[in-house]
Amino acid sequence: MYRNAKNVGYYMIGKGSLAQLGDLLAARRKAQAGPAVFFLDHYFEGRDLASRLPAESGDKFVYVDSSEEPTTEGVDAYAAQVKDFLKGAAPCAMLAFGGGCTMDTCKCVGNLLTNPGKAEDYQGWELVKNPAPYKIAVPTLSGTGSETSRTGIVCNEARNIKLGMNSDYTMFDQVLLDPDLTASVPRNQFFYTGIDTYMHCFESITGSYRNVVVDSLAEKAIDLCKQVFLSADMMSDENREKLMIASFMGGMAAGFVGVVHPLSAGLSMVLHMHHGVANCHALSVLEDIYPQEYKAFMTMMERQGIDLPKGICNGLTEAQFDALYAASIVHEKPLTNRLGPDFKKILTKENVTARFKRM
């Protein structure tokens, strides 16, 4: 099989590059009439970032609650809010400032502005039929790769599944990478989110659905992650820029993942755990499947002084363990990618439940 692969059209990177956003947005205002819609992580509400952005009086600010992973109902609500503001007009651009939650929300809302129905209608591959408005990503947290990936991840509570809108139309058109924006991120969060790049890249190159371009991007992103997380200080100026580049490359390399992400998805669905820390818990019980990566991960945590909380599944009911298993094992493509078509013979219900109980 062959696929005509698409990447982000333009990118800008460098310390202080946020100052160039005005020029980028001015070009969009000239090319397309209409207001700009700014999506900001709710962390920035009442802080100075909004005042530094090139907004005009007719623009819209949407503060995205990142305390929970994006949900289909939440995306529908944000889309309704933006549609009510636009009143049938098209925005000149949609801009996202935050981590994966904010960027994915912006991408998914963009799809719903030009396609009928609800978010749940577009969870899957190539279901989005109409191009979304022009979108600009300005990550303030590195690791998810949302700034360059073709998917917007959303939790569907009714179906107990975490699944993306996977489409070329979901991608951002412009990315601006300013490492100054990650300087104030708490250390634990910086690690938990940043390590996502390492994880989805090693899952990609240890799977069976591969190509030479994805392998090359993933291998370089892994190398950069090792430089960052095995250093004395992962949050030095140099390392924050390296991690931004690793995340950028990792998003382009994101194809099929492996066993980490399905178990992580189960934790997100049942325990409402954020993606990054859920990945860490997942890998902590997968030493038999990813022995080298597990060992490197443990060394990285120790080097950076990160403590992963234990006992997160203590006291869960059998029904909750059943839900964890169901929300994990449903991801057949990534599990097949790593373990082959007979993955259920390896990841039996007893096997997976025992792993969750060890967390």
Coordinates of N, CA and C in Angstrom, one line a residue, residues 78 123 170 244 256:
Y78 N -17.2 23.4 22.5 CA -16.3 24.5 22.0 C -16.7 24.9 20.5
Q123 N -14.3 10.3 14.4 CA -13.3 9.5 15.1 C -12.9 8.3 14.2
T170 N -6.9 17.7 9.4 CA -6.8 18.0 10.9 C -5.5 18.7 11.1
M244 N 11.6 20.7 21.8 CA 10.7 21.2 20.9 C 10.9 20.6 19.5
F256 N 1.7 4.4 13.5 CA 1.1 3.4 14.4 C 2.0 3.3 15.6

